[in-house]
Structure formats: C-alpha cells, structure tokens
Short mmCIF file of C-alpha atoms in Angstrom, two decimals:
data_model
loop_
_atom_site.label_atom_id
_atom_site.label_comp_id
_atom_site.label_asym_id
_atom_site.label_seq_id
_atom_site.Cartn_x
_atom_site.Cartn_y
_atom_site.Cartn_z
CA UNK A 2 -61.17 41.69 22.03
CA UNK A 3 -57.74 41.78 23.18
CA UNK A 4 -57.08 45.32 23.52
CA UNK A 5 -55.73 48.31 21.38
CA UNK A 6 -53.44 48.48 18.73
CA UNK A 7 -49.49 48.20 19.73
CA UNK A 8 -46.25 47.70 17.69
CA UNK A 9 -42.87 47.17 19.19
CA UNK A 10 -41.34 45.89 16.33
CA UNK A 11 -39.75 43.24 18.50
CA UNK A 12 -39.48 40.43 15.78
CA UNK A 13 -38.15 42.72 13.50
CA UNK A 14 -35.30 44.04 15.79
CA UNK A 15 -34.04 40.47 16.31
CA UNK A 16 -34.13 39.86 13.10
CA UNK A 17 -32.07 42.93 12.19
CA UNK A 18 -29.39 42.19 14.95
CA UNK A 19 -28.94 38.79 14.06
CA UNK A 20 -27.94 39.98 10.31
CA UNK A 21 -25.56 42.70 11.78
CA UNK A 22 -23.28 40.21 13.44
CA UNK A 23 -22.39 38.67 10.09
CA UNK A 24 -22.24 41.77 8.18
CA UNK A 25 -18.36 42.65 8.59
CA UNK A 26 -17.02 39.19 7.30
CA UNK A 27 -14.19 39.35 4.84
CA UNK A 28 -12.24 37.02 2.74
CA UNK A 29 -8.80 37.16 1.81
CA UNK A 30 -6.34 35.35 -1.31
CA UNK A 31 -2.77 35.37 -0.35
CA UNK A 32 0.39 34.66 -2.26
CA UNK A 33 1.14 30.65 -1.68
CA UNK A 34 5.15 32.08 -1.59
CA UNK A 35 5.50 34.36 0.95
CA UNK A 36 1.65 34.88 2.46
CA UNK A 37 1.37 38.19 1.60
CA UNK A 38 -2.55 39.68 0.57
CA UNK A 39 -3.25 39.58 -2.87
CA UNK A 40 -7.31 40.21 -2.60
CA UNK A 41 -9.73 40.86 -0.17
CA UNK A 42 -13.74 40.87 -0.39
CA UNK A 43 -16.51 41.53 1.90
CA UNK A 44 -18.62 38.64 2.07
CA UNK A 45 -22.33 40.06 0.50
CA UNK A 46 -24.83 39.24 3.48
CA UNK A 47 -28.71 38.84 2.32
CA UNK A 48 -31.71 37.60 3.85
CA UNK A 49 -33.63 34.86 2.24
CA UNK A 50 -34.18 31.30 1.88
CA UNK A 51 -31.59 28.67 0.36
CA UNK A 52 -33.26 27.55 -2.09
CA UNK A 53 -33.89 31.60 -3.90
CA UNK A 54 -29.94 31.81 -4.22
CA UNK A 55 -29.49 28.40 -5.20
CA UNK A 56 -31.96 28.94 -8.34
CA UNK A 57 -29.97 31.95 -9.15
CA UNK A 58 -27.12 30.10 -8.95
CA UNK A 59 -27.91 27.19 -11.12
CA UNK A 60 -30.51 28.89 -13.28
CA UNK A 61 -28.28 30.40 -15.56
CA UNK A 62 -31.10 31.51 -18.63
CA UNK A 63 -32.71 33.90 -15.93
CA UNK A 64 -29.68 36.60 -15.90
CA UNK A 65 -26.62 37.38 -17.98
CA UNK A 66 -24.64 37.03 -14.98
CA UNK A 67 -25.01 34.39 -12.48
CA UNK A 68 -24.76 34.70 -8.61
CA UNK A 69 -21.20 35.99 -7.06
CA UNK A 70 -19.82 33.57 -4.35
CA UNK A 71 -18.96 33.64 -1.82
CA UNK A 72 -22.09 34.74 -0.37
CA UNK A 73 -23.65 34.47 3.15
CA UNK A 74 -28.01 34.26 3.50
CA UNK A 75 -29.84 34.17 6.45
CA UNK A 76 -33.59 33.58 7.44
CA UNK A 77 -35.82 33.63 10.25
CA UNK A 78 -37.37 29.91 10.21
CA UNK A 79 -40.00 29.84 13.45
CA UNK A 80 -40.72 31.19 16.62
CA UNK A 81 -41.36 29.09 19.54
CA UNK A 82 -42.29 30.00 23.04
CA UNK A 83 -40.14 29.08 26.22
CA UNK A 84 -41.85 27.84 29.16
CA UNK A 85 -38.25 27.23 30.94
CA UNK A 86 -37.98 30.98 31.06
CA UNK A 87 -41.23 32.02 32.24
CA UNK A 88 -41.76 34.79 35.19
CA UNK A 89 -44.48 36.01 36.30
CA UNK A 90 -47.16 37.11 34.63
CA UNK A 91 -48.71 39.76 36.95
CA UNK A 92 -45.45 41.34 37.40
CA UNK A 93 -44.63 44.88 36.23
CA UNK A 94 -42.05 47.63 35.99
CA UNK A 95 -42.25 50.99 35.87
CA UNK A 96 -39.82 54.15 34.50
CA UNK A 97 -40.33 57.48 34.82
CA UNK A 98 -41.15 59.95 31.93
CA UNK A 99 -37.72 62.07 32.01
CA UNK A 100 -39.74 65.28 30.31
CA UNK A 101 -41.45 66.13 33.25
CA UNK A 102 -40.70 63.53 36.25
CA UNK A 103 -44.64 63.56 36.92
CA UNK A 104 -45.87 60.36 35.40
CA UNK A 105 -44.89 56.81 34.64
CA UNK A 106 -45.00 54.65 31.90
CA UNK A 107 -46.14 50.59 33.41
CA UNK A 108 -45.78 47.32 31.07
CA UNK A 109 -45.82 43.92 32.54
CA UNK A 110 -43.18 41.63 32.29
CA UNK A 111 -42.51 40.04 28.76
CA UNK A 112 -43.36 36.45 27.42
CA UNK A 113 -40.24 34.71 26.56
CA UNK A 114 -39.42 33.30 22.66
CA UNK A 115 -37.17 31.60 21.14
CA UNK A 116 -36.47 32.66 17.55
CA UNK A 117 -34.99 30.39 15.15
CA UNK A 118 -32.53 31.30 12.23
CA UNK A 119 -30.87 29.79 9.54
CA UNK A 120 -27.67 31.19 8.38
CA UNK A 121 -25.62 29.82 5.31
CA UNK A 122 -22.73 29.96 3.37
CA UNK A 123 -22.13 29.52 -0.03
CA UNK A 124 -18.96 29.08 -2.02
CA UNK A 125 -17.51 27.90 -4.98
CA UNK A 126 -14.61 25.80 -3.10
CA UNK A 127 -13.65 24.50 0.32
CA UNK A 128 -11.20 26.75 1.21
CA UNK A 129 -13.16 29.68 0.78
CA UNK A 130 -16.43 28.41 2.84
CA UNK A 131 -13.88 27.29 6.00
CA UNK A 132 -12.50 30.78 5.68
CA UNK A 133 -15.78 32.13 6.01
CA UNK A 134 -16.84 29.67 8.87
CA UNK A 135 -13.95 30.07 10.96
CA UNK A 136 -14.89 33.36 11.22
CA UNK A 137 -18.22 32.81 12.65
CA UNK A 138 -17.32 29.83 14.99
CA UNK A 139 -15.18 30.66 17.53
CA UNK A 140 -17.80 33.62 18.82
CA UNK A 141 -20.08 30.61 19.68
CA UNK A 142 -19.72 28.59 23.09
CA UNK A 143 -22.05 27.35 21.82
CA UNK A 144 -24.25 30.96 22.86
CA UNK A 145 -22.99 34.60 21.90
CA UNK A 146 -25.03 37.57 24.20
CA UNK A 147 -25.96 40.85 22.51
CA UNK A 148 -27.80 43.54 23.77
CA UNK A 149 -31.00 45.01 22.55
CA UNK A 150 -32.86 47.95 23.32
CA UNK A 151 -36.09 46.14 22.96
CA UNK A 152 -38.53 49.11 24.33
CA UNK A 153 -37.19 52.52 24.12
CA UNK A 154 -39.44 54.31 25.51
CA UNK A 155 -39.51 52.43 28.47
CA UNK A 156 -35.70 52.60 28.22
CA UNK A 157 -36.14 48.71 28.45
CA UNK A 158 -32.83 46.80 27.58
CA UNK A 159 -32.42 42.90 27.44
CA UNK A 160 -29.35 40.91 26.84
CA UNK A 161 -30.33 38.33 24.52
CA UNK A 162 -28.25 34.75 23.75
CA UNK A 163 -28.13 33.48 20.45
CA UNK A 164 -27.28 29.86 20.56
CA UNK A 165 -25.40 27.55 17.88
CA UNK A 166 -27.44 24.28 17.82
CA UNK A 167 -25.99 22.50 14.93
CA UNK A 168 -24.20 22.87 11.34
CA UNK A 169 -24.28 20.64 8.47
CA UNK A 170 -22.29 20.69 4.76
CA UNK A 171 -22.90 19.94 1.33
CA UNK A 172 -20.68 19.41 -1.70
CA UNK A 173 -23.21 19.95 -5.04
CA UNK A 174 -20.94 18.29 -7.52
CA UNK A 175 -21.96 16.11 -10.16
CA UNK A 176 -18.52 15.84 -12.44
CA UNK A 177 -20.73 17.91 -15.02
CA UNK A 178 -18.69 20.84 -16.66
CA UNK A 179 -22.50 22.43 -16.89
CA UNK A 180 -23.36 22.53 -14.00
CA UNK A 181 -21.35 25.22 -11.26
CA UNK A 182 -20.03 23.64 -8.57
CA UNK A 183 -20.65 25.50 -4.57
CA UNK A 184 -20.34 24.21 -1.28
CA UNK A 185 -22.49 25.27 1.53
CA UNK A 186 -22.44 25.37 4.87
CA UNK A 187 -25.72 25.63 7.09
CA UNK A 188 -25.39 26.42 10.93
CA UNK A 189 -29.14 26.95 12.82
CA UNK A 190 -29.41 29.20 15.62
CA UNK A 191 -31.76 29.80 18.65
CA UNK A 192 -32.22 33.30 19.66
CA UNK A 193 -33.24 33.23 23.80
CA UNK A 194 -35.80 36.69 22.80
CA UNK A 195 -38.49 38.12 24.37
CA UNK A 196 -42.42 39.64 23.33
CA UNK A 197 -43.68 42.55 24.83
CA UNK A 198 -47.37 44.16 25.03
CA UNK A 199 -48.02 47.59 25.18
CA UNK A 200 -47.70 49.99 27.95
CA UNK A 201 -49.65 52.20 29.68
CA UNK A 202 -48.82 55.79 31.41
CA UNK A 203 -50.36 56.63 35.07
CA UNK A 204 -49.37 59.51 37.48
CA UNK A 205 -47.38 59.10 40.87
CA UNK A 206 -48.43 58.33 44.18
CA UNK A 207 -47.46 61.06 46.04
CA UNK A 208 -49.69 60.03 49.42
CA UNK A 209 -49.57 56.40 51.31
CA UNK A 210 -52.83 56.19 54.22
CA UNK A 211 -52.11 53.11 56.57
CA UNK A 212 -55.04 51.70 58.69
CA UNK A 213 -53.72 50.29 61.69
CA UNK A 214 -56.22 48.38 64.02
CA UNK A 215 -55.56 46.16 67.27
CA UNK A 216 -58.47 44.37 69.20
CA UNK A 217 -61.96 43.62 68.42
CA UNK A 218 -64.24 45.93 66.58
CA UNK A 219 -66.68 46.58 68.95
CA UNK A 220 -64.63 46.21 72.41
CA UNK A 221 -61.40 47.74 73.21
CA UNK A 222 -60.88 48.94 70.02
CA UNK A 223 -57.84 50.66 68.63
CA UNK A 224 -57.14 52.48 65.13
CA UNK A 225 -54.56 54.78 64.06
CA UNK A 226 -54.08 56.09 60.99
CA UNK A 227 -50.82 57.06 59.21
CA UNK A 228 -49.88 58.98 55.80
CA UNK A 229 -46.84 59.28 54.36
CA UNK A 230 -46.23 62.58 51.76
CA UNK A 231 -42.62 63.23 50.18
CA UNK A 232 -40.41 65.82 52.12
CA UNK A 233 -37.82 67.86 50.32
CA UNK A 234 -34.48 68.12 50.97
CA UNK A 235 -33.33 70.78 49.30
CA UNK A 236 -34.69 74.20 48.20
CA UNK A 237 -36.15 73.82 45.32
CA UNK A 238 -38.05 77.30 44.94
CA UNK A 239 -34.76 78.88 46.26
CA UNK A 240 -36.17 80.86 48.60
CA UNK A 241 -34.00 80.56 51.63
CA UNK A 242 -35.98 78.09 53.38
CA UNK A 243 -37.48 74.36 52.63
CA UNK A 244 -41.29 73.91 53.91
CA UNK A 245 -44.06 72.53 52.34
CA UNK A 246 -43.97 74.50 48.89
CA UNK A 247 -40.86 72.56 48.05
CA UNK A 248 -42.72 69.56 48.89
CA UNK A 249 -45.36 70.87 46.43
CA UNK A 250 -42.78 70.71 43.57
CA UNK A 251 -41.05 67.50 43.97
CA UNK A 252 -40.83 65.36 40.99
CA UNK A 253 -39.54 61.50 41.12
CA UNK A 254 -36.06 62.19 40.11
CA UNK A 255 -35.62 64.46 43.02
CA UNK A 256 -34.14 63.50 46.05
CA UNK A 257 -36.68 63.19 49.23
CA UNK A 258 -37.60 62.03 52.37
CA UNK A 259 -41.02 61.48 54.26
CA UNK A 260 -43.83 63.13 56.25
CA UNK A 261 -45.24 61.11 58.76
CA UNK A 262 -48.65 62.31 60.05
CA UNK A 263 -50.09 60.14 62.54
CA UNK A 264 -54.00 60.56 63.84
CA UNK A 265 -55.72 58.09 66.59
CA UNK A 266 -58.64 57.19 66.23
#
C-alpha cells in the first residue's frame, strides 16, 4: 500500500559511523619513575549489549579464557522521531544525473530521527576506564557533528550531531577473590539523524508557456502568451556559429541563457 520497495540503508550508516569514532582509542602503561611508555593497546571496540560481555566476563566455565579488558561496546537502543526538526513535507530537491545531464533524480525532504546509543567501557581498574573516558569526553560540548553521505546517488550529504546526554559508573566488587573485579562506565548518546524515502527520476523542462490576461473575459480582453526555451552561449557543435542547433544540445550542466517568444492574443 505504501509504495515500492526502497533501501537506503540509513539506520545502518549511523550506526556504522557512530562505532568509527571510537575505533582509534588507545591505552598506554608508563614507568611511575620517569613517565616513559612501557605498553600500549588499542582498546577492542564491539557492538552489543552490556549484559553479553558481562556474562563472558563473569561466566568463567563457558571459555578457557575469559574476556580481555579493557574493552569498549556499543549499541543502538531506540529510535525516536523529532517533531522540533520538522520541514516541510511537500518539499523536494532535485540533482542532476552527471552521465548524461538529461534527467533528474527528485526525493522529498527527509523525516527527522533521533537515534539513541549506548556506549560503554569496561575495565579491570579505575585508572584504566578514566584513561579511556578522557579520551572520549572532551570531543563532546555536549554535541560532536559528523558528516554523512546519507544518499549517494542523490549526492545527498547531512551533517549530523551526536549529543552526550548523560554518563553513569559502576564499581562490581564484592571483596570475593572469585569473582573478577571491572568497572564500567556508561555514557548515552542522541544522534540528531534523518530517514529518507525513495526517489524518483523525471526529465527536464526545457520549455516554460506563461498565460498572461488583463480585463474581463468577454469585454476588453487581453492575453499574451510567453515561452521561455534555453539559449546557448557557446558553440557547442563547433561549427563557427551558435543558433538554434546548439540550443538543441544543451544539457543542465551547460551554461545558458533564454529565448523569449512572445505572441498576442
């Protein structure tokens, strides 16, 4: 009922650039006498839920080795929509098809979305999670921008905020020598995205007829009629001279002007 199939793989992509901006953290040890690096470690990035690493964590009968921290998890937790950034909804835009300049692809405005994420760290002491947050913090004001080529065949690119709303710790330590000890930090983001529907390709309008008409229909009535055709500028056949078979050949990435024809009715 609602129209053909489409895909834009929207979700996905905001999911996918969201991981990326964690993906390059790094930890470091360093000599307590004169500073200098004795280790560093990337941070291992995953997507899932807490509670998965958590059982791998203090599950120690399902594997021969437990879960390496420090570790950093993140997960897509809802999608909401945004009435505060609403346009719209009859409103389009339009790009050219660069392969042959004849035709257009048209898609209406998206629907905005917020997209909310979850993003954690894990680690076996204090030091090593505030290394890890630190890291992440500062970026956030409380929003960081990135920019996402959302539809690329429409070469349509949006610059999309991701907002830090809150964060929140925990210390699992129960003075058992059986159990492993980890601190984890949660922070929960908003990502400021947007949904798009599918788009549709028409061809140029090449003529424009206006009707003008002053006085009463029946008495004293006057009508003219104009169109409007693109005029070329240069010569495009490279002939010698620019007429109307240049016009003929224009495409929307050339540069043009107008012919007026005017006819009184």
């Amino acid at each position: 009922m609602l129209g053909s199939h489409f895909y834009n793989q929207i979700v996905r992509k905001n999911i996918i650039a969201f991981g990326t901006l964690f993906n390059n953290i790094t930890m470091k040890s360093t000599d307590p006498g004169d500073g200098s690096v004795l280790e560093e470690q990337k941070v291992p990035l995953a997507y899932g839920p807490k509670q998965k690493f958590l059982v791998r964590l203090t599950d120690n009968q399902t594997s021969k080795v437990s879960i390496t921290l420090p570790r950093i998890y993140f997960e897509m937790t809802g999608i909401d929509y945004d009435s505060a950034r609403k346009t719209s909804p009859i409103q389009k835009y339009r790009t050219v098809i660069d392969d042959n300049g004849n035709e257009v692809r048209v898609q209406y405005v998206p629907v905005p979305y917020n997209i909310s994420f979850e993003l954690g760290v894990i680690a076996k002491s204090q030091d090593d999670a505030l290394q890890i947050v630190e890291q992440i913090l500062p970026y956030f004001q409380p929003s960081f921008s990135i920019t996402l080529n959302m539809i690329p065949d429409m070469d349509e690119k949006r610059d999309v905020a991701i907002v830090l709303n809150n964060i929140s710790s925990e210390d699992e330590w129960d003075d058992s020598f059986m159990e492993r000890r980890y601190i984890a930090y949660t922070l929960n983001f908003t990502m400021k995205s947007y949904l798009y529907g599918p788009y549709s390709t028409s061809g140029l309008i090449k003529k424009a007829i206006i009707h003008e008409t002053i006085g009463d229909s029946a008495v004293n009535r006057r009508a003219i009629t104009r169109t409007y055709t693109p005029k070329a500028v240069t010569d495009i056949n490279e002939d010698g001279v620019i007429n109307v078979v240049d016009d003929a050949l224009l495409t929307s990435t050339d540069d043009f002007g107008f012919n007026e024809g005017i006819e009184f009715l």
